Short mmCIF file of N, CA, C and O in Angstrom, two decimals:
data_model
loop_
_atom_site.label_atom_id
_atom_site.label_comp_id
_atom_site.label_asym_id
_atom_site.label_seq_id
_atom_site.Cartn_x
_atom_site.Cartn_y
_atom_site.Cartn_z
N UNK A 1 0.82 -1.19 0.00
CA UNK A 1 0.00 0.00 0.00
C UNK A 1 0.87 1.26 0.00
O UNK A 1 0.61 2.28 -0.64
N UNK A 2 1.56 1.14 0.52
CA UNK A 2 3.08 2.78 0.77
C UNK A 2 3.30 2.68 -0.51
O UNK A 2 2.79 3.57 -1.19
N UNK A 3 4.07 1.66 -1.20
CA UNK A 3 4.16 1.99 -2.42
C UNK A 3 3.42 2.33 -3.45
O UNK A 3 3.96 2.69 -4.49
N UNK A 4 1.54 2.25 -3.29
CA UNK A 4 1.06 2.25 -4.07
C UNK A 4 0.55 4.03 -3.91
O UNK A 4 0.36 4.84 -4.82
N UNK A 5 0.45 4.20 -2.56
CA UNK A 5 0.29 5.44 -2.67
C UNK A 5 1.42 6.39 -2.99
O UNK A 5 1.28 7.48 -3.55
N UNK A 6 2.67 5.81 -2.53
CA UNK A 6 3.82 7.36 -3.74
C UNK A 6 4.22 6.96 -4.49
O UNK A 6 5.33 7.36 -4.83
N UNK A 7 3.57 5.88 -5.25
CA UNK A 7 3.69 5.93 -7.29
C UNK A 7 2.16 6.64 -7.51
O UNK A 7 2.21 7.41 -8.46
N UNK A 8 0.72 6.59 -6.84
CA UNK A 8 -0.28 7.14 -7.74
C UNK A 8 -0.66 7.86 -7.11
O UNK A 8 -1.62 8.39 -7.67
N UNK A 9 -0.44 8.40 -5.87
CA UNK A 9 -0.80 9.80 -5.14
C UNK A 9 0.67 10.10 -4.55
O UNK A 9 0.67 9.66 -3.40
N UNK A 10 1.39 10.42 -4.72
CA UNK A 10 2.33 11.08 -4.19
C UNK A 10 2.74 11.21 -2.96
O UNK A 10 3.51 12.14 -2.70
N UNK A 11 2.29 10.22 -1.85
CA UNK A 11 2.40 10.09 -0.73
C UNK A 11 3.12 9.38 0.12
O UNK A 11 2.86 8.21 0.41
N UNK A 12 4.26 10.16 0.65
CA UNK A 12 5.54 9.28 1.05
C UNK A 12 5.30 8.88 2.34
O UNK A 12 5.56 9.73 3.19
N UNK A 13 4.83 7.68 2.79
CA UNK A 13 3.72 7.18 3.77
C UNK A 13 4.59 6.25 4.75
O UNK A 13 5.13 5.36 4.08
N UNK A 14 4.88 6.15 6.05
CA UNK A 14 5.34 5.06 6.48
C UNK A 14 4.43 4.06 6.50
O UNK A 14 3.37 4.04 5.87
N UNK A 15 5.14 2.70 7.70
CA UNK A 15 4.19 1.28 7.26
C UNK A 15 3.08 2.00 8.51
O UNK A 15 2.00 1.63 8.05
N UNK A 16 2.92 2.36 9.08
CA UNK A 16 1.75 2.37 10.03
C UNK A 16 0.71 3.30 9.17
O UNK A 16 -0.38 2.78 8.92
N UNK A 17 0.93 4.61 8.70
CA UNK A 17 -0.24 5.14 7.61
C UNK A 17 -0.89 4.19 6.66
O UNK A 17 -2.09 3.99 6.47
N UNK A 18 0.42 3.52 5.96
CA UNK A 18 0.19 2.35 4.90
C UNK A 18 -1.49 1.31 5.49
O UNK A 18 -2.51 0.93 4.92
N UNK A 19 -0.87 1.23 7.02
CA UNK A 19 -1.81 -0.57 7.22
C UNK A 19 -3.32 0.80 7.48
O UNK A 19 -4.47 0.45 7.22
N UNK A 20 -3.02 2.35 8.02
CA UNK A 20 -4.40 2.65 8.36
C UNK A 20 -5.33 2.56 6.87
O UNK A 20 -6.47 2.11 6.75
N UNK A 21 -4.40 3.16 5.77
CA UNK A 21 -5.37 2.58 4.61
C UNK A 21 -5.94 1.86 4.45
O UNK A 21 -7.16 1.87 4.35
N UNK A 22 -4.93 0.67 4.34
CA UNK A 22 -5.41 -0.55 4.24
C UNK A 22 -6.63 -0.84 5.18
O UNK A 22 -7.55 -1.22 4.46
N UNK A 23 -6.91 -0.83 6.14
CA UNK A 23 -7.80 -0.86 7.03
C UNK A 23 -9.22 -0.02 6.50
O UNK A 23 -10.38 -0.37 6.27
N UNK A 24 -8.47 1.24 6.45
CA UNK A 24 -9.89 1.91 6.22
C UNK A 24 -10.46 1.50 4.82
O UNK A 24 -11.57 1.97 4.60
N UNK A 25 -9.70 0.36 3.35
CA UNK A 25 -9.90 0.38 2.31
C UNK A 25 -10.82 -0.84 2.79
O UNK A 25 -11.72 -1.19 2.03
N UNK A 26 -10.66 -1.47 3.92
CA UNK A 26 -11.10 -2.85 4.08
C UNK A 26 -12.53 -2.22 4.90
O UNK A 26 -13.43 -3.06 4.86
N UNK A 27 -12.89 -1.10 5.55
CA UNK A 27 -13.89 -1.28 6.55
C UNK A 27 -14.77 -0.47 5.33
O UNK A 27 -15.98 -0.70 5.39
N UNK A 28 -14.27 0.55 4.11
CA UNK A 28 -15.35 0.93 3.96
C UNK A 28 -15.84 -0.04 2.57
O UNK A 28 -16.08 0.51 1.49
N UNK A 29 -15.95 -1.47 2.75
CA UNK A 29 -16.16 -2.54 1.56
C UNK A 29 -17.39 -2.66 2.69
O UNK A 29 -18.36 -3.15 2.11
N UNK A 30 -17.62 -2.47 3.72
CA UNK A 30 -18.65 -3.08 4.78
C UNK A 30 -19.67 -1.86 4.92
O UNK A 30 -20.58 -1.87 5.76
N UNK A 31 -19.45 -0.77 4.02
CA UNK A 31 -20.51 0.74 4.42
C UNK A 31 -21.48 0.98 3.85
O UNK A 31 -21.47 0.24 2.87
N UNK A 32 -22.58 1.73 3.84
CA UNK A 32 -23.71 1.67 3.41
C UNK A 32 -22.70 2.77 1.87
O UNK A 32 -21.51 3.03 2.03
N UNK A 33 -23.45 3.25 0.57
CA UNK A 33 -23.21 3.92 -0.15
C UNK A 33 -23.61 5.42 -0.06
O UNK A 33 -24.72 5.94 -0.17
N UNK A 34 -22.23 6.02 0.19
CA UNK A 34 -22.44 7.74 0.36
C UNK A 34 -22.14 7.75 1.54
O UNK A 34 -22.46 8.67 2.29
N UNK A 35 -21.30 6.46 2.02
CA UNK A 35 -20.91 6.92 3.94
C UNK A 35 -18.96 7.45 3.39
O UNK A 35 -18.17 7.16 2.49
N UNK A 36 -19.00 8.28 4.55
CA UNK A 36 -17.32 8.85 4.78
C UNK A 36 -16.62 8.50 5.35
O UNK A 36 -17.11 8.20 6.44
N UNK A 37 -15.38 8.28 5.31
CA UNK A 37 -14.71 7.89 6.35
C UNK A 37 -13.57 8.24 6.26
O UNK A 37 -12.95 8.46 5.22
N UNK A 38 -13.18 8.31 7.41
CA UNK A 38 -11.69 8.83 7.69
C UNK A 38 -10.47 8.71 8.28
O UNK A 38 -10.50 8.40 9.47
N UNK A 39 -9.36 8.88 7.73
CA UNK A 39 -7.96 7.94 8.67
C UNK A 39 -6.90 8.64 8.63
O UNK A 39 -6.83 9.41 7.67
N UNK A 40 -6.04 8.64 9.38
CA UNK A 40 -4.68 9.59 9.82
C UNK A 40 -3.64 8.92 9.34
O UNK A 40 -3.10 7.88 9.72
N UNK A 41 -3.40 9.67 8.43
CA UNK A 41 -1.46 9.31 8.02
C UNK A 41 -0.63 10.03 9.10
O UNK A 41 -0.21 11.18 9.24
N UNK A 42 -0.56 8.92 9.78
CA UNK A 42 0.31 9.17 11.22
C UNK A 42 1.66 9.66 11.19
O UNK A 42 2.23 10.52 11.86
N UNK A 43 2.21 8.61 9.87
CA UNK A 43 3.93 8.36 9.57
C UNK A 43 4.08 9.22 8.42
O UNK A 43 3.16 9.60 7.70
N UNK A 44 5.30 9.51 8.29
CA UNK A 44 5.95 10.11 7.05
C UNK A 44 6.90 8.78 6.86
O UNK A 44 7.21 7.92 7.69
N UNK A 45 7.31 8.94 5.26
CA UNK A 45 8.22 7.34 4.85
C UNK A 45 9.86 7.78 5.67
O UNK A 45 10.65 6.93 6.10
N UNK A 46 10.09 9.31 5.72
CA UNK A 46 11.37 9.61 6.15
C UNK A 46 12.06 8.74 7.50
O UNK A 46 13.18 8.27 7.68
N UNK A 47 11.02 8.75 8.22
CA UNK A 47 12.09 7.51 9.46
C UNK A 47 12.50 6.25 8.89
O UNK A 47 13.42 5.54 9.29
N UNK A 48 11.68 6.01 7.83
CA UNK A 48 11.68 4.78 7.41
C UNK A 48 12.37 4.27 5.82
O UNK A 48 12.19 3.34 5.02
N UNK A 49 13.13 5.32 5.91
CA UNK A 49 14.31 5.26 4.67
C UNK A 49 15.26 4.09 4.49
O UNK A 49 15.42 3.55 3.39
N UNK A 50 15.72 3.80 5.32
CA UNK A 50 17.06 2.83 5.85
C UNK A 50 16.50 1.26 5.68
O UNK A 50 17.25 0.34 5.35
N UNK A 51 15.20 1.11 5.93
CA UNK A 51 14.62 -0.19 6.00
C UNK A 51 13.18 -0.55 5.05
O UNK A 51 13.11 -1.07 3.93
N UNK A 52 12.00 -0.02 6.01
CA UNK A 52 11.25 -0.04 5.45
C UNK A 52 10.97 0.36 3.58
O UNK A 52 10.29 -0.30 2.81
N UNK A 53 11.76 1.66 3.26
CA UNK A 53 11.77 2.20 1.75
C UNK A 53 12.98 1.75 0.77
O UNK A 53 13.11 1.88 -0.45
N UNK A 54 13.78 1.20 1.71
CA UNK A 54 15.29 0.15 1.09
C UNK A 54 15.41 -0.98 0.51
O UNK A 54 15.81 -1.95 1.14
N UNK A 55 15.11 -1.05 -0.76
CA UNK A 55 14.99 -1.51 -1.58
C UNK A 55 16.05 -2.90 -1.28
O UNK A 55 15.49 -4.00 -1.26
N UNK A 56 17.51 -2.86 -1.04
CA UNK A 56 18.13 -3.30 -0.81
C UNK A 56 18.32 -3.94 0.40
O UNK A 56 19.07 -4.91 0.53
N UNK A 57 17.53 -3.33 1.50
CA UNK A 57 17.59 -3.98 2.79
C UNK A 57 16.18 -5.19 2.71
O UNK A 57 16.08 -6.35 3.10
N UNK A 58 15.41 -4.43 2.15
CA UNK A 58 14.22 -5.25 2.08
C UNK A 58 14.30 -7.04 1.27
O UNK A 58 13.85 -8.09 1.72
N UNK A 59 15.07 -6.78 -0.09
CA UNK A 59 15.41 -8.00 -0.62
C UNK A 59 16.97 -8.90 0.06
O UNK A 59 17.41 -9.95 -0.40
N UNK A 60 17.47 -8.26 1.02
CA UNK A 60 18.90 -8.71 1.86
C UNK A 60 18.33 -9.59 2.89
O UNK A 60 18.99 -10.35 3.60
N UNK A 61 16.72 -9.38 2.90
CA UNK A 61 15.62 -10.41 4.52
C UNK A 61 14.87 -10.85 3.68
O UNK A 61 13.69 -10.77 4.04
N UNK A 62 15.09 -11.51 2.21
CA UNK A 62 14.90 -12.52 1.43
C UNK A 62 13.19 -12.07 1.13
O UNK A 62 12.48 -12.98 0.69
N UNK A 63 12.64 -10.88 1.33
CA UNK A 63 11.63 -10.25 0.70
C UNK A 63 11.54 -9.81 -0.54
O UNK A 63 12.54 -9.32 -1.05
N UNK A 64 10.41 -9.88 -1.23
CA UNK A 64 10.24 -9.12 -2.35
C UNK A 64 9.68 -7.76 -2.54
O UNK A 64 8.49 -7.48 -2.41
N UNK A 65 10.68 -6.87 -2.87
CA UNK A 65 9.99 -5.69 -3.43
C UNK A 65 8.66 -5.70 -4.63
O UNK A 65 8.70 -6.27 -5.72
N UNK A 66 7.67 -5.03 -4.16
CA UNK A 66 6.47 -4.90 -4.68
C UNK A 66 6.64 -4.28 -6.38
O UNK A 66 7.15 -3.18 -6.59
N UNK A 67 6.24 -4.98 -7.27
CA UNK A 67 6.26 -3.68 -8.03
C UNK A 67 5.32 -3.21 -8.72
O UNK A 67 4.90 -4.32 -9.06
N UNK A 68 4.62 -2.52 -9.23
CA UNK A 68 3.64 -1.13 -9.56
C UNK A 68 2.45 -2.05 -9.65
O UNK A 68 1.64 -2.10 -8.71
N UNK A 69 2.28 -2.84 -10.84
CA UNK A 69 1.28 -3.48 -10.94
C UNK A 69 0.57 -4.51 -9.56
O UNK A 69 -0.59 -4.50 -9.16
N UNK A 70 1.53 -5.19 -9.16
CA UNK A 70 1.28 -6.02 -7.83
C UNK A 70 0.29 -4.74 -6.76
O UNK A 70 -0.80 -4.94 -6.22
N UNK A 71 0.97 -3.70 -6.73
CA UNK A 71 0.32 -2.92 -6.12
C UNK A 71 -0.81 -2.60 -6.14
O UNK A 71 -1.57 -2.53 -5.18
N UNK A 72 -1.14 -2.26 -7.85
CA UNK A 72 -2.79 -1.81 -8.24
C UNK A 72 -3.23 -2.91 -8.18
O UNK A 72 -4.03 -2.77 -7.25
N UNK A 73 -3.33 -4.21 -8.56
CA UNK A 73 -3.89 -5.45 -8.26
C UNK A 73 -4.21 -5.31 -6.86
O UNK A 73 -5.38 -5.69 -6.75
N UNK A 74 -3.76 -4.96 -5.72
CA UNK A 74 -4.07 -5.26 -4.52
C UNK A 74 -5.09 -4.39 -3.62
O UNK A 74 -5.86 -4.57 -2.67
N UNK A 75 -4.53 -3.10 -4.66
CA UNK A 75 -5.83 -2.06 -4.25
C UNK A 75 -6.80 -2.13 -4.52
O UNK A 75 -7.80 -1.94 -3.83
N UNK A 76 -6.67 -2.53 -5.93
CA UNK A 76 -7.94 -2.78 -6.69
C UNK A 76 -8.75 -3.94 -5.67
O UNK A 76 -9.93 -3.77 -5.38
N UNK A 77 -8.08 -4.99 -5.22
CA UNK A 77 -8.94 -6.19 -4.46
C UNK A 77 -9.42 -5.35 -3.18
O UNK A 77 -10.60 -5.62 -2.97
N UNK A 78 -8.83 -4.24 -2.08
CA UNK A 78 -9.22 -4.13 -1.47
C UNK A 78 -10.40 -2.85 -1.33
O UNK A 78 -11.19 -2.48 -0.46
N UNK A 79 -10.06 -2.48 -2.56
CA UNK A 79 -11.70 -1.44 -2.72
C UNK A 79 -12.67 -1.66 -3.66
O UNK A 79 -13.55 -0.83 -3.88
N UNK A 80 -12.54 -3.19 -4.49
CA UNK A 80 -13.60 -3.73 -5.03
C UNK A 80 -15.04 -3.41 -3.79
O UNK A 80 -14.96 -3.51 -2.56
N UNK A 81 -15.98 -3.13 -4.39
CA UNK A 81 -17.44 -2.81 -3.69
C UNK A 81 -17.48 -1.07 -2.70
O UNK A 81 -18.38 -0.64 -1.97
N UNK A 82 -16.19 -0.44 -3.05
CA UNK A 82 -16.14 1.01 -2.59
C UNK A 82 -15.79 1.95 -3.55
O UNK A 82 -15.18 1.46 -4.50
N UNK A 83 -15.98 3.18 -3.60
CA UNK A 83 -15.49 4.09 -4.23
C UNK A 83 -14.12 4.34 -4.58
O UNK A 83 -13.27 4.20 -3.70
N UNK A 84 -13.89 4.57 -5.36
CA UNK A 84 -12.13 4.51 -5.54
C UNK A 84 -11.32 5.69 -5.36
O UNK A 84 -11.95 6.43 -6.12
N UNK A 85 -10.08 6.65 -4.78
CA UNK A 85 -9.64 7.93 -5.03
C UNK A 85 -9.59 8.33 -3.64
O UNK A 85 -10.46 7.99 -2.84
N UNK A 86 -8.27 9.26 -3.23
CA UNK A 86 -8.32 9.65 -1.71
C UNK A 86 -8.99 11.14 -2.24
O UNK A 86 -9.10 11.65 -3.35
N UNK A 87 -9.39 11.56 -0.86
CA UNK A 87 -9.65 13.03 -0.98
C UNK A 87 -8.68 13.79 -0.93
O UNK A 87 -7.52 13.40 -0.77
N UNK A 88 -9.04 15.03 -1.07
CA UNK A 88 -7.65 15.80 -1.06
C UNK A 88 -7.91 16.54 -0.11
O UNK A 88 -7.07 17.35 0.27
#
C-alpha cells in the first residue's frame, strides 16, 4: 500500500499510515453507499528510509519488493465494492 500510494498519489507514507489505509480500504467494503470515512497518516516514509523504503535492505531479509502493478492489483482487491480515489 506505501508503495502504491507514492507511485499514484504522491504520498511518502510510512508502514503504520500504509496498514491505516489498508484498514480503512477494508472497513469501507462493509458501508452503506455515500458513507465517509476517515484515517490519519500518522507516519511520514522519512524515518523509514534505511529499512522499510530500502529496496536493498528489504530483498537482503529474502523479501520481495512490490512492483507497480502487484500494487494496483491489490488495491484494486481491497476497494472492489467502494469508491475509488483519496480526498484531497
Amino acid at each position: 500500500m506505501a508503495h502504491y500510494l507514492m507511485q499514484r498519489e504522491g504520498l511518502f507514507v510510512g508502514s503504520s499510515s500504509a496498514m491505516n489505509v489498508v484498514a480503512t480500504l477494508k472497513y469501507a467494503r462493509e458501508m452503506p453507499p455515500g458513507s465517509t470515512l476517515v484515517t490519519v497518516l500518522c507516519d511520514s516514509g522519512q524515518r523509514h528510509v534505511t529499512r522499510f523504503w530500502s529496496r536493498e535492505f528489504i530483498e537482503g531479509q529474502d523479501l520481495r519488493w512490490p512492483a507497480f502493478e502487484e500494487a494496483e492489483a491489490q488495491v484494486a482487491g481491497f476497494a472492489t465494492g467502494c469508491d475509488r480515489g483519496v480526498a484531497g
